[in-house]
Short mmCIF file of C-alpha atoms in Angstrom, two decimals:
data_model
loop_
_atom_site.label_atom_id
_atom_site.label_comp_id
_atom_site.label_asym_id
_atom_site.label_seq_id
_atom_site.Cartn_x
_atom_site.Cartn_y
_atom_site.Cartn_z
CA UNK A 97 54.17 282.00 -56.58
CA UNK A 98 54.27 283.70 -53.22
CA UNK A 99 53.92 287.41 -52.51
CA UNK A 100 55.27 288.84 -49.32
CA UNK A 101 55.44 292.47 -48.26
CA UNK A 102 53.90 294.55 -45.52
CA UNK A 103 53.04 297.08 -48.21
CA UNK A 104 50.81 294.50 -49.88
CA UNK A 105 48.70 294.28 -46.74
CA UNK A 106 48.46 298.05 -46.67
CA UNK A 107 47.39 298.08 -50.33
CA UNK A 108 44.69 295.48 -49.63
CA UNK A 109 43.40 297.55 -46.68
CA UNK A 110 43.41 300.75 -48.73
CA UNK A 111 41.53 299.13 -51.62
CA UNK A 112 39.02 297.57 -49.21
CA UNK A 113 38.35 300.95 -47.59
CA UNK A 114 37.89 302.59 -51.01
CA UNK A 115 35.23 299.99 -51.70
CA UNK A 116 33.64 300.85 -48.33
CA UNK A 117 33.96 297.27 -47.06
CA UNK A 118 34.77 296.19 -43.56
CA UNK A 119 37.24 293.39 -42.94
CA UNK A 120 34.32 291.19 -41.92
CA UNK A 121 32.50 291.93 -45.17
CA UNK A 122 35.54 291.20 -47.33
CA UNK A 123 36.22 288.05 -45.34
CA UNK A 124 32.65 286.88 -45.99
CA UNK A 125 32.87 287.71 -49.71
CA UNK A 126 36.13 285.80 -50.10
CA UNK A 127 35.31 282.97 -47.69
CA UNK A 128 38.34 283.82 -45.56
CA UNK A 129 38.61 283.87 -41.82
CA UNK A 130 38.35 287.53 -40.64
CA UNK A 131 41.41 287.09 -38.36
CA UNK A 132 43.43 285.78 -41.33
CA UNK A 133 42.46 288.85 -43.37
CA UNK A 134 43.33 291.12 -40.45
CA UNK A 135 46.76 289.49 -40.17
CA UNK A 136 47.38 289.99 -43.91
CA UNK A 137 46.44 293.67 -43.76
CA UNK A 138 48.60 294.21 -40.66
CA UNK A 139 51.61 292.61 -42.36
CA UNK A 140 51.74 289.70 -39.92
CA UNK A 141 51.64 287.12 -42.72
CA UNK A 142 55.14 286.71 -44.08
CA UNK A 143 53.92 285.21 -47.34
CA UNK A 144 50.65 285.42 -49.20
CA UNK A 145 50.00 282.75 -51.81
CA UNK A 146 48.93 283.87 -55.25
CA UNK A 147 45.67 281.93 -54.79
CA UNK A 148 44.86 284.02 -51.72
CA UNK A 149 45.80 287.22 -53.54
CA UNK A 150 43.52 286.21 -56.44
CA UNK A 151 40.59 285.63 -54.04
CA UNK A 152 41.16 289.03 -52.44
CA UNK A 153 41.42 290.78 -55.80
CA UNK A 154 38.21 289.14 -56.99
CA UNK A 155 36.43 290.04 -53.76
CA UNK A 156 37.53 293.63 -54.18
CA UNK A 157 36.60 293.74 -57.86
CA UNK A 158 40.13 294.50 -59.05
CA UNK A 159 42.81 292.60 -60.93
CA UNK A 160 45.83 291.14 -59.19
CA UNK A 161 47.92 293.70 -61.07
CA UNK A 162 45.80 296.53 -59.72
CA UNK A 163 46.11 295.16 -56.19
CA UNK A 164 49.77 294.24 -56.17
CA UNK A 165 51.22 295.70 -59.36
CA UNK A 166 52.44 298.89 -57.70
CA UNK A 167 54.62 297.01 -55.19
#
């Protein structure tokens, strides 16, 4: 399953900010490259794999539905 939407990146950024995490902190928590995370949040990644979305949701302490369910 692939998720793709600029709004998804915006939702990830909004949730991260609510948790008072920097991109660098979330990248470290999830084991992702900070530039990769920045590209996701900016909507520069055309597709985000469900595995990546699951890692982000876990790192943010939310479910995938909470993170992407409103899209």
